[in-house]
Amino acid sequence: MTPAARLKAARRIVVKVGSSLVVDPARKAPAVAWLTGLAQDLAALRRDGRQVVLVSSGAVALGRGRLGLEKNARLDEKQAAAAVGQSLLMQAWEAALAGADLFPAQVLLTRDDTERRRRWLNARATMEALLKLGAVPVVNENDTVATEEIRYGDNDRLAARTAQLVRADLLILLSDVDGLYTADPRRDPEARHLPLIETLGPEVLAMAGGSNAEAGVGTGGMATKLEAARIARSAGCATLIVSGLVKRPLAAVAAGARASLITAPGTPMQAYKSWIAGSLEPAGSLTVDDGAAGALGDGRSLLASGVRAVEGRFDRGDCVRVLATDGRTLGVGLAAYAGDEMERIRGRHSGEIEALVGYKGPGVAIHRDDLVLSP
Ligand code: GLU
């Protein structure tokens, strides 16, 4: 498959842009014309029925510019720069997207938001809501509070985790090169471009020598891009490494510009479900009545009204077994409510749940997307 064909087939796309594209290094200010071009690209994808999420760096670089800080500033100064620059970054995206009749939503994540299942469920629900409401989520790491031990570290990795969070089927990394080469193309004239990568073995990872730290902004290099591609791939999401050095980089790819495609086996939903079934230890169980068992077989969510009994201590987002009344295991899934709440809502209609638990929650015991039936 070509990069253009993969782009055309994608339904939910995460686009990652690094500081060296977002920030004009000479003026240390947003690269307005380039941002405007990318916003046009995103609008074109949206008109074509695709959903887009942006992961944008640039906060630290813009903040440093405004504060007059050097590149080797102390950690607390860098975090302060991120706070100042994030606001400038969002102003720039607000203006660029407005020119394409779109509007951004600022989403600041720390590693815990994608690693702790409860927080991750909340972050996912918010992202879904933003997409449904028509916003363009503009994601960055919450650098102001994220210190070393709780950081993603670089926005390539953050973008891959974001792709996994929203179950995107395509991650686009805009880079200062048009993809992966057998060697660094700036140093080695023999370097060969790789348009299609179907496995990420050690020989591919070894090719990722080059770095884009030369521009003096940003932290990513080819190695972090491949690491991001590896994370995305394990989540059923393909990755495109694309040159961001042109004005309308996504239009260019659609028109056949050179890029590297790293494919993923299966779909994001398949990867997600095999993670639920294969990696999580059930913390409890829900016994369901025959009507509910039949509905699950038809691909529907598990409603609280069909839950007869609740066993075990579990939190919202924990994995639970779903049992038939005769004790057979029907499947496993992520509980939409904690065990004590589940006890309160079992056998009750969806409309009663809010009053019983005291908040407006998901309204089902296990959502069908979070449920894997036994073969
Ligand atoms: N989150 C950082 C920023 O906005 C950038 C980190 C990176 O580019 O990898 O400045």
Coordinates of C-alpha atoms in Angstrom, one line a residue, residues 148-354:
E148 CA 11.2 13.4 34.7
E149 CA 9.5 10.4 36.4
I150 CA 6.0 11.1 35.2
R151 CA 6.9 12.3 31.6
Y152 CA 6.3 10.8 28.3
G153 CA 9.6 12.4 27.4
D154 CA 9.0 13.3 23.8
N155 CA 5.9 14.2 21.8
D156 CA 6.5 11.3 19.3
R157 CA 5.7 8.9 22.2
L158 CA 2.9 11.1 23.4
A159 CA 1.4 11.0 19.9
A160 CA 1.6 7.2 19.8
R161 CA -0.1 6.9 23.2
T162 CA -2.7 9.4 22.0
A163 CA -3.3 7.3 18.9
Q164 CA -3.8 4.3 21.2
L165 CA -6.0 6.2 23.5
V166 CA -8.4 7.3 20.8
R167 CA -8.0 4.0 18.8
A168 CA -6.8 5.9 15.8
D169 CA -6.0 3.9 12.7
L170 CA -3.3 6.2 11.4
L171 CA -0.6 8.2 13.2
I172 CA 1.2 10.8 11.0
L173 CA 4.5 12.1 12.3
L174 CA 5.5 15.3 10.5
S175 CA 9.3 15.3 10.4
D176 CA 12.1 17.2 8.8
V177 CA 12.8 14.3 6.5
D178 CA 10.4 12.5 4.2
G179 CA 10.6 9.1 5.9
L180 CA 13.0 6.4 6.9
Y181 CA 16.3 5.8 5.1
T182 CA 18.7 2.9 5.2
A183 CA 21.2 5.5 6.6
D184 CA 21.2 9.2 7.4
P185 CA 20.5 10.9 4.0
R186 CA 22.3 14.1 5.1
R187 CA 25.6 12.2 5.5
D188 CA 25.4 9.2 3.3
P189 CA 24.7 9.7 -0.4
E190 CA 24.0 5.9 -0.7
A191 CA 21.1 6.1 1.7
R192 CA 18.0 4.5 0.3
H193 CA 14.4 5.7 1.1
L194 CA 12.1 3.0 2.6
P195 CA 8.5 3.6 1.4
L196 CA 7.0 0.6 3.2
I197 CA 7.9 -1.1 6.4
E198 CA 5.9 -4.1 7.5
T199 CA 7.9 -5.4 10.4
L200 CA 9.9 -3.4 12.9
G201 CA 12.8 -5.7 13.6
P202 CA 16.2 -4.8 14.9
E203 CA 17.6 -4.2 11.4
V204 CA 15.0 -1.4 10.9
L205 CA 15.6 0.1 14.3
A206 CA 19.3 0.1 13.6
M207 CA 18.8 2.4 10.6
A208 CA 17.4 5.2 12.9
G209 CA 20.6 7.0 13.5
G210 CA 19.7 10.5 12.5
S211 CA 18.3 13.2 14.8
N212 CA 16.6 16.5 14.2
A213 CA 18.1 18.1 17.2
E214 CA 20.3 20.1 14.8
A215 CA 17.6 22.7 14.4
G216 CA 18.0 23.6 18.1
V217 CA 14.3 23.0 18.9
G218 CA 12.4 19.8 19.9
T219 CA 13.5 16.5 21.3
G220 CA 12.6 14.0 18.6
G221 CA 14.7 12.1 16.2
M222 CA 14.2 9.1 13.9
A223 CA 14.7 6.7 16.8
T224 CA 11.9 8.2 18.8
K225 CA 9.7 8.1 15.7
L226 CA 10.3 4.4 15.3
E227 CA 9.6 3.8 18.9
A228 CA 6.3 5.7 18.4
A229 CA 5.6 3.6 15.4
R230 CA 6.2 0.5 17.4
I231 CA 3.7 1.6 20.1
A232 CA 1.1 2.5 17.5
R233 CA 1.7 -0.7 15.6
S234 CA 1.0 -2.8 18.8
A235 CA -2.3 -0.8 19.0
G236 CA -3.3 -1.7 15.5
C237 CA -2.5 1.8 14.2
A238 CA -0.3 2.4 11.1
T239 CA 2.3 5.2 11.1
L240 CA 3.3 7.6 8.3
I241 CA 6.5 9.5 8.5
V242 CA 6.1 12.5 6.3
S243 CA 8.1 15.6 5.5
G244 CA 6.7 18.7 7.2
L245 CA 9.0 21.0 5.3
V246 CA 6.3 21.9 2.8
K247 CA 3.3 24.2 3.3
R248 CA 0.5 21.6 2.9
P249 CA 2.2 18.4 4.0
L250 CA -0.9 16.2 4.0
A251 CA -2.1 17.4 0.7
A252 CA 1.3 16.6 -0.6
V253 CA 1.1 13.0 0.7
A254 CA -2.4 12.6 -0.8
A255 CA -0.9 13.8 -4.1
G256 CA 1.9 11.1 -4.0
A257 CA 4.7 12.8 -2.1
R258 CA 7.4 10.5 -0.7
A259 CA 6.8 9.2 2.8
S260 CA 7.4 6.0 4.8
L261 CA 4.5 3.8 5.8
I262 CA 4.8 1.5 8.8
T263 CA 1.9 -0.9 8.6
A264 CA 0.1 -2.5 11.6
P265 CA -1.5 -5.9 11.7
G266 CA -5.2 -5.9 12.4
T267 CA -7.3 -3.0 13.5
P268 CA -7.2 -0.8 16.6
M269 CA -10.3 -2.5 17.9
Q270 CA -8.8 -6.0 17.5
A271 CA -5.6 -4.9 19.3
Y272 CA -7.6 -3.3 22.1
K273 CA -9.8 -6.4 22.6
S274 CA -6.8 -8.8 22.5
W275 CA -5.2 -6.6 25.2
I276 CA -8.3 -6.9 27.4
A277 CA -8.6 -10.7 26.9
G278 CA -4.9 -11.4 27.1
S279 CA -3.2 -9.1 29.5
L280 CA -5.6 -8.3 32.3
E281 CA -6.3 -10.4 35.3
P282 CA -10.1 -10.2 36.2
A283 CA -10.7 -8.7 39.6
G284 CA -14.3 -9.8 39.9
S285 CA -17.3 -11.1 38.1
L286 CA -20.8 -10.2 37.0
T287 CA -23.4 -12.9 36.7
V288 CA -25.9 -12.0 34.1
D289 CA -29.4 -13.3 33.3
D290 CA -30.3 -15.2 30.1
G291 CA -31.8 -12.2 28.4
A292 CA -28.5 -10.2 28.9
A293 CA -26.4 -13.2 27.8
G294 CA -28.4 -13.3 24.5
A295 CA -28.0 -9.6 24.0
L296 CA -24.2 -9.9 24.4
G297 CA -24.2 -12.6 21.8
D298 CA -25.9 -10.1 19.4
G299 CA -23.0 -7.6 20.0
R300 CA -24.7 -5.3 22.5
S301 CA -23.5 -3.7 25.7
L302 CA -24.2 -5.3 29.1
L303 CA -26.9 -3.3 30.8
A304 CA -27.2 -3.0 34.5
S305 CA -30.7 -4.4 34.3
G306 CA -29.3 -7.8 33.2
V307 CA -26.8 -8.1 36.0
R308 CA -27.9 -10.6 38.7
A309 CA -24.9 -10.8 41.0
V310 CA -21.6 -8.9 41.6
E311 CA -18.6 -10.5 43.1
G312 CA -15.1 -9.2 43.9
R313 CA -13.6 -5.8 44.7
F314 CA -13.0 -3.8 41.6
D315 CA -12.7 -0.3 40.4
R316 CA -14.2 1.4 37.4
G317 CA -12.0 0.3 34.4
D318 CA -10.9 -3.0 36.0
C319 CA -11.4 -6.2 34.2
V320 CA -14.2 -8.5 35.2
R321 CA -15.5 -11.9 34.1
V322 CA -19.0 -12.1 32.8
L323 CA -20.7 -15.3 33.9
A324 CA -24.0 -17.0 32.9
T325 CA -26.4 -18.1 35.6
D326 CA -25.0 -21.7 35.3
G327 CA -21.5 -20.4 36.0
R328 CA -20.2 -20.6 32.4
T329 CA -17.8 -17.8 31.5
L330 CA -19.3 -15.7 28.7
G331 CA -16.5 -13.3 28.3
V332 CA -14.4 -10.6 30.0
G333 CA -14.7 -6.8 29.9
L334 CA -13.9 -3.5 31.6
A335 CA -16.4 -2.6 34.3
A336 CA -17.9 0.8 33.7
Y337 CA -18.7 1.2 37.4
A338 CA -16.8 0.1 40.6
G339 CA -17.9 -3.0 42.4
D340 CA -19.9 -1.2 45.1
E341 CA -21.7 0.9 42.5
M342 CA -22.4 -2.2 40.4
E343 CA -24.0 -3.8 43.5
R344 CA -26.3 -0.8 43.8
I345 CA -27.3 -0.6 40.1
R346 CA -27.6 -4.3 39.3
G347 CA -31.1 -5.3 38.1
R348 CA -32.0 -1.6 37.6
H349 CA -32.9 0.3 34.5
S350 CA -30.3 2.6 32.8
G351 CA -32.5 5.7 33.6
E352 CA -32.2 4.9 37.4
I353 CA -28.4 4.7 37.5
E354 CA -27.6 8.4 37.8

